[in-house]
Structure formats: structure tokens, C-alpha cells
Amino acid sequence: MLFEDPVIASRFLTLLTLSFHIIYATIGVGVPLMIMIAQWIGIRKNDEHYILMARRWARGFVVTVAVGVVTGTVIGLQLSLLWPNFMELAGQIIALPLFMEVFAFFFEAIFLGIYLYTWDRFEDQRKHFFLLIPVALGAGMSALFITIVNSFMNTPQGFDIMDGQIVNANPIAAMFNPAMPTKVSHVLATAYMTVAFMLAAIAAYNLIKGSKHVYHKKALHLTMKVGLIFAIAAAIIGDFSGKYLAEYQPEKLAAAEWHFETEEGAPLLLYGVLDENNEVKGAIKIPYALSILAFSVPTSEVIGLNEFPVEETPPLIVHYYFDLMITIGVFMIVLSLVFWIGIKRGWAFVKATWYRWLIVLGGPLSFLAIEAGWWMTEVGRQPWILRGIMTVEEAATSSDYVGLISILFIALYIILGIGTVVVLRRIFKDNPVEKELKASQGGENA
Amino acid sequence: MTLEILGITVLWTFLFGYIIVGSIDYGAGFFNAYSIITGKDHILSNVIQRYLSPVWEVTNVFFVFFFVGIVGFFPDTAYYFGTIFLIPGSIALILLAIRGSYYAFETYGTKGHKGYAIMYGLSGLIIPASLSIVLTISEGGFVFIEDENPVLDYWALFTSPLSWSIVILSIVAVLYISAVFLTWYANKTGDLKATNLMRKYALIWALPLIITAGGIIYELKFHSPEHYERIIDLWWMFGLSFLLWIATVWFIWKRRKYGISVWLMFGQFALAFYGFGISHYPYLLYPYLTIYEGFTNQAMAISLVVVFILGLALLIPSIYLLFKLFLFDKNYLKGKQKKE
């Protein structure tokens, strides 16, 4: 299959590249902010531990940034290689945010280089801190612009088509499309949340492994707090996203919720499976919840999937992605909220090993939620590449070699993935916090 | 100046930027690997690492800038080149990915895995070769239209002396540009041994460079007579470029003014590169696509130019800061740390 049909092969390769890139891209967006926060607290409290935290995070960050940069370059060029017809059309309308993304990336790259190689060059840590602002800003802006491109694909606007030709192109209107506000804010919030929980997982793991150092406790408290804030933000924005979907992409919402018949007071389905007759089995039904999610009014009417022509309905598998994303999101909110209240109230169990294991689990789970969310949004707009305008079939390359090339890229991602893990382990395993603190200040212990 | 010309000039300039910074980067990787094989790495590695580490990511952006920009200004290129370029483009991408990750994996992880360093050095020669194929393709004669889709004739491409000449030129140019630059950089750091070694490499690659470059013009006479005519019309640009080459080699030979040599070398390549670009006008892909047919709509073109100017206003001071800290900072160059 993969070797015969360039459309399927192109979809597969794009899925693979993006799924791999998203892991690093999320880290790339989130970590600079966390480094910034740690460095800032370190300066404010005059606490060596937080400065070291920023430094250690930055050191690991470089490795992921490198892979993020190269996989980002790959997807950037692959867009033209695999979807030439799409890029020809989209280039007319959406090239502006793509172009701006490159500038944001440029800006970030320059200051990241400076930041990383000037650790010992400034007497005043504040000078060094200022270098981080453009890094974090550039990372956020890249995410902003590239998500704008994606939201345009979901709700294309800013042009008219006459006789198959684009007329009245308006790049600004194309950028400020209806999907943009919820998408951009959800992407940013979940990236910050995921990275915070990833760093929390590392801190919790070190505590489980017997390091009693106060450094890890500080790291854990800080990251769980930041994670909680962004997890709640992500949930609120997620609700807005539901309302956006109900209005602009009802077929995606309906597919995600296995909502076939248009009805008022629609229930929300959680979990369950779909049998061969498209009958839902074993789902938890929450009455009126879908109507609330869609329009904030329990009795409002939600359009069902049956209203759409069969060839324009998204695959029903997106329901599982939706469940996965929501479940993890809620789990993380509860986990971090209980942790935070527990710390304030002195509950012992939040310091227990089993609870810390849950926090460790939270790191990978958050990444899984990111993947699931993207799969839902991308698979959920099938069969369109530009909703209502161009299908993926029309957009794909006519070249026969995509299947072959895919194998090379699979090999590449395996190498990069393993490489990242091996290198990160090497950086941190032989150089625990205790050792580094001793080296930097001659043996002060907490 | 029309927006089309402005657009292609901007892109050509960024491509030139990539060719220069990319060549320095690729060549440095190769010399680094070569010095490991010949056991001279203690001479070169320091100099090369100190220059490359902070700037590799910036180098990469020049490339991204070019291919995003060309789709923006000339969306039709995505259709033509995207379809044709799948295989060479993917190979270049995979090699770029391996190279890009090298810095992180090698520099920040562990020091000195020989196999990786050698692969890294070799990839630096293969990437320009695989990317330079696009220059050959754009000459025309390798692409035909089948079922309304462009198809690349690989057999014609691989058997064409022109494509091999361009591949060889790209490799030689990488080594020459890199050697001249690193001679200056090593001299700046005060490392006499490294300077002498790089000077030797610069002189070694100077002659092959000018022979292959001249050879390509000669071959174009048979492959694309029309293009050849236009090159002859611009003879003064190529002539001037040649004189700059002589001046560069002379200064390096005499061990004098390495800084000026670098600028002369930039000038030489700029003249040849722009001369080549101008002579290709108005075609992007001969004979299917010109810059006028493939140009984007007016509104997009204007907004891209506005963003470009704003972007430069942000970039130029940032790049200046980067240079100031890593290229022109005496203490950094000599490997000393002085607190500011």
C-alpha cells in the first residue's frame, strides 16, 4: 500500500514527521519559559539552586533544540516535496505567517546561541537573563505563526476562487481566521504545561531514586505549580475550542463525539467502542454536556454527523484521541492540584513514593496528550487539506518514490530518538546536582 | 524595480548568504574530520569548534529562509520543484538532520566519537552536492511533463557532464571558502599552526576552483546556448570575479591581510553568483517557469516585503551582536574568559 499510492505514503510520512517533531517542538516552546522563570527566581531570591536549575535545564535543552531544529527543517521542506499542489495554492495566501515564523526562529536561534555560550561571561546574572527574553519570545512566536498556518487549513479564508484561480487575496484576513485564537492559545498553554510536567517528572524521579537534595524539591514545587496553572488554562481554552468546532467545523466535533443524529440537549460520550454497525458500546453518557461544550446552553442543538455527505465525514477513530487528551488533561489537573494543596496543608501522601511515581508518569502522559490532541485535530479534518477547498488526494505529490523515502526517514527518526535519550542520560547521570553544586561553590550542602 | 525582481533578489541574496555560511560550516566539518584521520586534530579542532558551536543554528536558518521565501514569493516553484526534487531533497534533508544533531550529540554529550565525526565531515560534502542539483535542473533539459505533472529524468541528469561539473564545483567551493575563512579566523585567534594549515588548504583548493568554474561556463555553451550568451553579455562580472580571486590567492600566498582576503573572496563569489543569477533571468525553471508566471499575488508580495524589512530591522542588530561576541571578541577568540 505504502509503496503504491503516493497519497497514502505522503500522509504516512507527514504523520510520522509531525508526530516526531511535535515532541521536540513542544519542549522547544516550553523550556525557555521555564529556564527564564528559574533564572528570575534565582536572581530575585539570590538562590544558587535556581540558577543551577536554569543552567541544567538549558544544557539538556540544547540537545532537544538541535533535534527540533532539524526535524522542523525536514517538515518545512517536506511540505513542498510531499504536498506541492497544496503549497502552490497555500503559498498564495498563507506564505506570510510561514515567512514570519522563519524570522521568529532566526531571532531565537541567534539569542539561544549567545545565551548558551556566555554562561561565564557576565559578572551580572541579570545581563545573562535578558538574553533569555528573546529566546522565549522567539519560541512562542514560532509556535504562534506556525499554528496560524495550521488554523488557516482548518478554516480557510481571506481569498476568493474564480474559475480555479485565487483572487482578492488578503494575507492578513487569512491569518486572523476563526480557528486561530483558540488554536494558538491551546498550543501555547499545553506546551508550557507539558514541559512543566516533564521537568516535574525528572525532579520526582530523582527524589524517588534517593536524592534528598533540596534542589529537587524546589524544582518539583516550582514545576508543579507552573504546570497546574497552564493545565487549568489549557482546559478553559479547550472548552472554547469546543465552541469554535461546533460553529465552524461541526463535522469534526460530531466525529470526535460519535454524535450521529442532530439533536437538542446532546449528551457527551466518554470512552466506549464502536461496533461494525456504528453502534456505540460501553460509553459513559453525560447528558447535555455536549450541548454545553458546544454552545454553553444545555438545550442547544448540536449538528450530527449524518448531516454531512459520507465522503466528507472524518474517520470516527478521532473519538479515542479526544478521550485520551481529555482524560490526561483532567488527570494532570487533579494530580497537580492535590499535590499543591497537599504541600500547603502538610498532607504526607503527596511526598510518598507512589505519589511521586504518578508525577513521573505525568511527564510522558502529557506528551501523549499533545500527540493525541494533534491527531484528533488533523485526522478530524479529513478528507480535507484545506477544509472545503482542497482534499488531501488533490494535494499530494505525483512522485512514486514517497514510500521508499519514508523508510529512510523512519531510520533517521529512530537514530535521532535514541541519540537524544542516550546523550541526555550521559549529560545528567554522571553529573548529579550534588556534584555540580560542590564544584561550583566548594561544598555547601543543603 | 518590479516586485518580481525585488523578490528574486531578496531570495538570491539569502541563498548567497547560505552558500557562504553553509560552506564555512560544511568545509569546517570536513577539515575537522580530515584532521582527525591524519592525526592533526589537536591543531584544528579548537579553532573550528570555537567558531562553529554558537552559529550552526543560524546557518541552518538561512536555508529555511530560502525555501520558505521562494514558496512565498513564487508559489508555483512549490509545484514544480517540489514534485521533481523529492529524492535529492530528501537525501539532503536526512544528511542535514544528521549533521544538525551532531553538534548536540557530540559537543554536549561526549567528546570525540571518530566515526560520527567522519560521517559528519563527509555529509558536509554530500549535502552541497545534492542541493546543487537544483541548479542543474533549473537549466532545463532534465524535466518533462507527463500527465500534466513534471517528472525528473534521472538518467539524463546522472549522465550529464554539466550536473557532475556543478557537483564538483560545489564541493571545491565549499573547501575553498571554508579554508580562506578559517585561515583568517585561526590567525585572529593567534594560533599559528592552525593558520598555516588552513592557509595550505586554501591554496590547494584555489586552482581547482577556478578550473571547474570556468569549465561550467564552457559546458553551458553546449547545454544551454541561450544561457551561455547571456553569461557572455555579463563578461565583466565574471572577469572582475576572476581578478578578485587572483587578489585573494596573492594575499594568502604572501601571508598578508587575511581579513581583506576574506572580503575579496566574498566579493569574488558574490559577483559570480549574482552574474549567474542575472544571466538566468527570467527563468526559474527553464523553459516552464519564469519569475513573472510564478509570482504570487500583489497583496501577498507587498506584505512579504514589509515583513522582510521589519524582520531585517530585528535581525541585523542581533547578528551584529552575535558577531561582536564570537567573531570579533578578542578574549573569546583566544579562548579566555573575561567577565563583563
mmCIF file of N, CA and C in Angstrom, chain A residues 51-126:
data_model
loop_
_atom_site.group_PDB
_atom_site.id
_atom_site.type_symbol
_atom_site.label_atom_id
_atom_site.label_comp_id
_atom_site.label_asym_id
_atom_site.label_seq_id
_atom_site.Cartn_x
_atom_site.Cartn_y
_atom_site.Cartn_z
ATOM 1 N N ILE A 51 19.489 29.155 39.895
ATOM 2 C CA ILE A 51 20.393 29.473 38.782
ATOM 3 C C ILE A 51 20.937 28.173 38.188
ATOM 4 N N LEU A 52 21.292 27.268 39.078
ATOM 5 C CA LEU A 52 21.799 25.975 38.607
ATOM 6 C C LEU A 52 20.714 25.222 37.844
ATOM 7 N N MET A 53 19.470 25.339 38.352
ATOM 8 C CA MET A 53 18.340 24.695 37.699
ATOM 9 C C MET A 53 18.232 25.192 36.252
ATOM 10 N N ALA A 54 18.288 26.523 36.102
ATOM 11 C CA ALA A 54 18.208 27.115 34.759
ATOM 12 C C ALA A 54 19.330 26.569 33.890
ATOM 13 N N ARG A 55 20.481 26.466 34.485
ATOM 14 C CA ARG A 55 21.647 26.038 33.732
ATOM 15 C C ARG A 55 21.545 24.579 33.290
ATOM 16 N N ARG A 56 21.083 23.753 34.209
ATOM 17 C CA ARG A 56 20.956 22.328 33.869
ATOM 18 C C ARG A 56 19.843 22.098 32.848
ATOM 19 N N TRP A 57 18.739 22.803 33.026
ATOM 20 C CA TRP A 57 17.666 22.676 32.033
ATOM 21 C C TRP A 57 18.165 23.130 30.664
ATOM 22 N N ALA A 58 18.931 24.223 30.664
ATOM 23 C CA ALA A 58 19.425 24.754 29.393
ATOM 24 C C ALA A 58 20.345 23.744 28.711
ATOM 25 N N ARG A 59 21.136 23.057 29.514
ATOM 26 C CA ARG A 59 22.074 22.105 28.937
ATOM 27 C C ARG A 59 21.340 20.952 28.253
ATOM 28 N N GLY A 60 20.300 20.465 28.907
ATOM 29 C CA GLY A 60 19.508 19.410 28.277
ATOM 30 C C GLY A 60 18.737 19.949 27.082
ATOM 31 N N PHE A 61 18.318 21.196 27.216
ATOM 32 C CA PHE A 61 17.509 21.847 26.177
ATOM 33 C C PHE A 61 18.233 21.877 24.832
ATOM 34 N N VAL A 62 19.555 22.140 24.866
ATOM 35 C CA VAL A 62 20.318 22.241 23.620
ATOM 36 C C VAL A 62 20.153 20.991 22.767
ATOM 37 N N VAL A 63 20.191 19.848 23.443
ATOM 38 C CA VAL A 63 20.106 18.587 22.714
ATOM 39 C C VAL A 63 18.749 18.488 22.014
ATOM 40 N N THR A 64 17.683 18.817 22.747
ATOM 41 C CA THR A 64 16.365 18.697 22.135
ATOM 42 C C THR A 64 16.152 19.776 21.076
ATOM 43 N N VAL A 65 16.728 20.960 21.316
ATOM 44 C CA VAL A 65 16.589 22.024 20.330
ATOM 45 C C VAL A 65 17.210 21.603 19.008
ATOM 46 N N ALA A 66 18.376 20.977 19.085
ATOM 47 C CA ALA A 66 19.047 20.561 17.852
ATOM 48 C C ALA A 66 18.151 19.630 17.047
ATOM 49 N N VAL A 67 17.571 18.653 17.725
ATOM 50 C CA VAL A 67 16.702 17.719 17.008
ATOM 51 C C VAL A 67 15.429 18.442 16.545
ATOM 52 N N GLY A 68 14.925 19.358 17.365
ATOM 53 C CA GLY A 68 13.753 20.142 16.966
ATOM 54 C C GLY A 68 14.030 20.963 15.720
ATOM 55 N N VAL A 69 15.211 21.558 15.665
ATOM 56 C CA VAL A 69 15.571 22.374 14.501
ATOM 57 C C VAL A 69 15.645 21.505 13.250
ATOM 58 N N VAL A 70 16.316 20.372 13.356
ATOM 59 C CA VAL A 70 16.466 19.578 12.140
ATOM 60 C C VAL A 70 15.142 18.953 11.706
ATOM 61 N N THR A 71 14.338 18.476 12.651
ATOM 62 C CA THR A 71 13.055 17.904 12.216
ATOM 63 C C THR A 71 12.120 19.006 11.718
ATOM 64 N N GLY A 72 12.259 20.207 12.287
ATOM 65 C CA GLY A 72 11.472 21.332 11.789
ATOM 66 C C GLY A 72 11.862 21.690 10.366
ATOM 67 N N THR A 73 13.168 21.654 10.096
ATOM 68 C CA THR A 73 13.636 21.887 8.734
ATOM 69 C C THR A 73 13.071 20.824 7.800
ATOM 70 N N VAL A 74 13.065 19.591 8.289
ATOM 71 C CA VAL A 74 12.534 18.488 7.476
ATOM 72 C C VAL A 74 11.071 18.743 7.115
ATOM 73 N N ILE A 75 10.253 19.052 8.117
ATOM 74 C CA ILE A 75 8.830 19.217 7.807
ATOM 75 C C ILE A 75 8.616 20.439 6.918
ATOM 76 N N GLY A 76 9.420 21.467 7.137
ATOM 77 C CA GLY A 76 9.286 22.669 6.317
ATOM 78 C C GLY A 76 9.471 22.382 4.832
ATOM 79 N N LEU A 77 10.495 21.601 4.532
ATOM 80 C CA LEU A 77 10.752 21.289 3.122
ATOM 81 C C LEU A 77 9.821 20.183 2.626
ATOM 82 N N GLN A 78 9.487 19.254 3.534
ATOM 83 C CA GLN A 78 8.584 18.167 3.141
ATOM 84 C C GLN A 78 7.223 18.687 2.689
ATOM 85 N N LEU A 79 6.796 19.790 3.254
ATOM 86 C CA LEU A 79 5.518 20.363 2.833
ATOM 87 C C LEU A 79 5.505 20.553 1.320
ATOM 88 N N SER A 80 6.606 21.105 0.785
ATOM 89 C CA SER A 80 6.662 21.319 -0.658
ATOM 90 C C SER A 80 6.927 20.026 -1.416
ATOM 91 N N LEU A 81 7.695 19.127 -0.809
ATOM 92 C CA LEU A 81 8.052 17.896 -1.513
ATOM 93 C C LEU A 81 6.865 16.934 -1.599
ATOM 94 N N LEU A 82 6.081 16.852 -0.517
ATOM 95 C CA LEU A 82 5.001 15.874 -0.481
ATOM 96 C C LEU A 82 3.657 16.453 -0.906
ATOM 97 N N TRP A 83 3.472 17.759 -0.692
ATOM 98 C CA TRP A 83 2.176 18.383 -0.995
ATOM 99 C C TRP A 83 2.364 19.584 -1.923
ATOM 100 N N PRO A 84 2.992 19.357 -3.093
ATOM 101 C CA PRO A 84 3.311 20.501 -3.968
ATOM 102 C C PRO A 84 2.075 21.289 -4.404
ATOM 103 N N ASN A 85 0.970 20.589 -4.667
ATOM 104 C CA ASN A 85 -0.216 21.317 -5.130
ATOM 105 C C ASN A 85 -0.805 22.173 -4.021
ATOM 106 N N PHE A 86 -0.735 21.645 -2.808
ATOM 107 C CA PHE A 86 -1.221 22.421 -1.674
ATOM 108 C C PHE A 86 -0.378 23.667 -1.467
ATOM 109 N N MET A 87 0.941 23.492 -1.516
ATOM 110 C CA MET A 87 1.809 24.642 -1.255
ATOM 111 C C MET A 87 1.692 25.683 -2.357
ATOM 112 N N GLU A 88 1.440 25.225 -3.573
ATOM 113 C CA GLU A 88 1.264 26.174 -4.663
ATOM 114 C C GLU A 88 0.065 27.081 -4.373
ATOM 115 N N LEU A 89 -1.015 26.460 -3.910
ATOM 116 C CA LEU A 89 -2.214 27.241 -3.601
ATOM 117 C C LEU A 89 -2.030 28.030 -2.316
ATOM 118 N N ALA A 90 -1.568 27.340 -1.272
ATOM 119 C CA ALA A 90 -1.451 27.981 0.040
ATOM 120 C C ALA A 90 -0.398 29.083 0.034
ATOM 121 N N GLY A 91 0.644 28.896 -0.791
ATOM 122 C CA GLY A 91 1.678 29.913 -0.878
ATOM 123 C C GLY A 91 1.121 31.267 -1.263
ATOM 124 N N GLN A 92 0.027 31.248 -2.006
ATOM 125 C CA GLN A 92 -0.607 32.496 -2.426
ATOM 126 C C GLN A 92 -1.237 33.245 -1.262
ATOM 127 N N ILE A 93 -1.613 32.518 -0.213
ATOM 128 C CA ILE A 93 -2.443 33.147 0.808
ATOM 129 C C ILE A 93 -1.811 33.097 2.188
ATOM 130 N N ILE A 94 -1.017 32.057 2.437
ATOM 131 C CA ILE A 94 -0.603 31.819 3.807
ATOM 132 C C ILE A 94 0.918 31.886 3.964
ATOM 133 N N ALA A 95 1.597 32.339 2.899
ATOM 134 C CA ALA A 95 3.056 32.418 2.984
ATOM 135 C C ALA A 95 3.508 33.405 4.050
ATOM 136 N N LEU A 96 2.686 34.396 4.334
ATOM 137 C CA LEU A 96 3.085 35.448 5.281
ATOM 138 C C LEU A 96 3.433 34.899 6.672
ATOM 139 N N PRO A 97 2.517 34.150 7.332
ATOM 140 C CA PRO A 97 2.908 33.612 8.643
ATOM 141 C C PRO A 97 4.070 32.633 8.573
ATOM 142 N N LEU A 98 4.165 31.876 7.484
ATOM 143 C CA LEU A 98 5.310 30.968 7.335
ATOM 144 C C LEU A 98 6.614 31.763 7.335
ATOM 145 N N PHE A 99 6.580 32.860 6.595
ATOM 146 C CA PHE A 99 7.733 33.738 6.473
ATOM 147 C C PHE A 99 8.076 34.352 7.831
ATOM 148 N N MET A 100 7.034 34.778 8.546
ATOM 149 C CA MET A 100 7.250 35.385 9.861
ATOM 150 C C MET A 100 7.792 34.356 10.841
ATOM 151 N N GLU A 101 7.362 33.113 10.676
ATOM 152 C CA GLU A 101 7.847 32.053 11.557
ATOM 153 C C GLU A 101 9.358 31.910 11.413
ATOM 154 N N VAL A 102 9.829 32.032 10.171
ATOM 155 C CA VAL A 102 11.274 31.906 9.954
ATOM 156 C C VAL A 102 12.021 33.033 10.676
ATOM 157 N N PHE A 103 11.462 34.221 10.635
ATOM 158 C CA PHE A 103 12.111 35.332 11.340
ATOM 159 C C PHE A 103 12.142 35.091 12.847
ATOM 160 N N ALA A 104 11.028 34.590 13.379
ATOM 161 C CA ALA A 104 10.977 34.309 14.819
ATOM 162 C C ALA A 104 12.026 33.267 15.183
ATOM 163 N N PHE A 105 12.143 32.286 14.323
ATOM 164 C CA PHE A 105 13.088 31.194 14.523
ATOM 165 C C PHE A 105 14.531 31.723 14.450
ATOM 166 N N PHE A 106 14.761 32.604 13.494
ATOM 167 C CA PHE A 106 16.053 33.245 13.308
ATOM 168 C C PHE A 106 16.471 33.972 14.586
ATOM 169 N N PHE A 107 15.539 34.768 15.055
ATOM 170 C CA PHE A 107 15.722 35.585 16.246
ATOM 171 C C PHE A 107 16.074 34.707 17.449
ATOM 172 N N GLU A 108 15.291 33.650 17.601
ATOM 173 C CA GLU A 108 15.515 32.715 18.701
ATOM 174 C C GLU A 108 16.881 32.052 18.574
ATOM 175 N N ALA A 109 17.205 31.623 17.343
ATOM 176 C CA ALA A 109 18.461 30.901 17.126
ATOM 177 C C ALA A 109 19.664 31.751 17.511
ATOM 178 N N ILE A 110 19.619 33.026 17.124
ATOM 179 C CA ILE A 110 20.745 33.908 17.419
ATOM 180 C C ILE A 110 20.933 34.046 18.927
ATOM 181 N N PHE A 111 19.841 34.339 19.629
ATOM 182 C CA PHE A 111 19.987 34.595 21.057
ATOM 183 C C PHE A 111 20.209 33.318 21.857
ATOM 184 N N LEU A 112 19.708 32.206 21.353
ATOM 185 C CA LEU A 112 19.989 30.949 22.043
ATOM 186 C C LEU A 112 21.485 30.651 21.982
ATOM 187 N N GLY A 113 22.052 30.857 20.789
ATOM 188 C CA GLY A 113 23.492 30.668 20.640
ATOM 189 C C GLY A 113 24.259 31.543 21.614
ATOM 190 N N ILE A 114 23.857 32.808 21.683
ATOM 191 C CA ILE A 114 24.544 33.737 22.589
ATOM 192 C C ILE A 114 24.362 33.297 24.036
ATOM 193 N N TYR A 115 23.109 32.974 24.400
ATOM 194 C CA TYR A 115 22.816 32.597 25.785
ATOM 195 C C TYR A 115 23.664 31.403 26.232
ATOM 196 N N LEU A 116 23.721 30.402 25.357
ATOM 197 C CA LEU A 116 24.377 29.160 25.758
ATOM 198 C C LEU A 116 25.887 29.290 25.881
ATOM 199 N N TYR A 117 26.450 30.235 25.144
ATOM 200 C CA TYR A 117 27.912 30.330 25.163
ATOM 201 C C TYR A 117 28.425 31.508 25.972
ATOM 202 N N THR A 118 27.554 32.101 26.760
ATOM 203 C CA THR A 118 28.018 33.238 27.560
ATOM 204 C C THR A 118 27.759 33.032 29.049
ATOM 205 N N TRP A 119 27.640 31.758 29.449
ATOM 206 C CA TRP A 119 27.351 31.490 30.861
ATOM 207 C C TRP A 119 28.341 32.194 31.802
ATOM 208 N N ASP A 120 29.603 32.176 31.401
ATOM 209 C CA ASP A 120 30.617 32.687 32.326
ATOM 210 C C ASP A 120 31.102 34.074 31.939
ATOM 211 N N ARG A 121 30.412 34.697 31.006
ATOM 212 C CA ARG A 121 30.954 35.948 30.513
ATOM 213 C C ARG A 121 30.425 37.174 31.225
ATOM 214 N N PHE A 122 29.344 37.016 31.954
ATOM 215 C CA PHE A 122 28.775 38.198 32.608
ATOM 216 C C PHE A 122 28.910 38.102 34.119
ATOM 217 N N GLU A 123 29.438 39.157 34.696
ATOM 218 C CA GLU A 123 29.508 39.226 36.150
ATOM 219 C C GLU A 123 28.084 39.294 36.704
ATOM 220 N N ASP A 124 27.268 40.092 36.032
ATOM 221 C CA ASP A 124 25.908 40.338 36.487
ATOM 222 C C ASP A 124 24.956 39.329 35.824
ATOM 223 N N GLN A 125 24.356 38.445 36.632
ATOM 224 C CA GLN A 125 23.464 37.426 36.090
ATOM 225 C C GLN A 125 22.263 38.027 35.352
ATOM 226 N N ARG A 126 21.907 39.262 35.734
ATOM 227 C CA ARG A 126 20.737 39.867 35.091
ATOM 228 C C ARG A 126 20.964 40.091 33.602
#
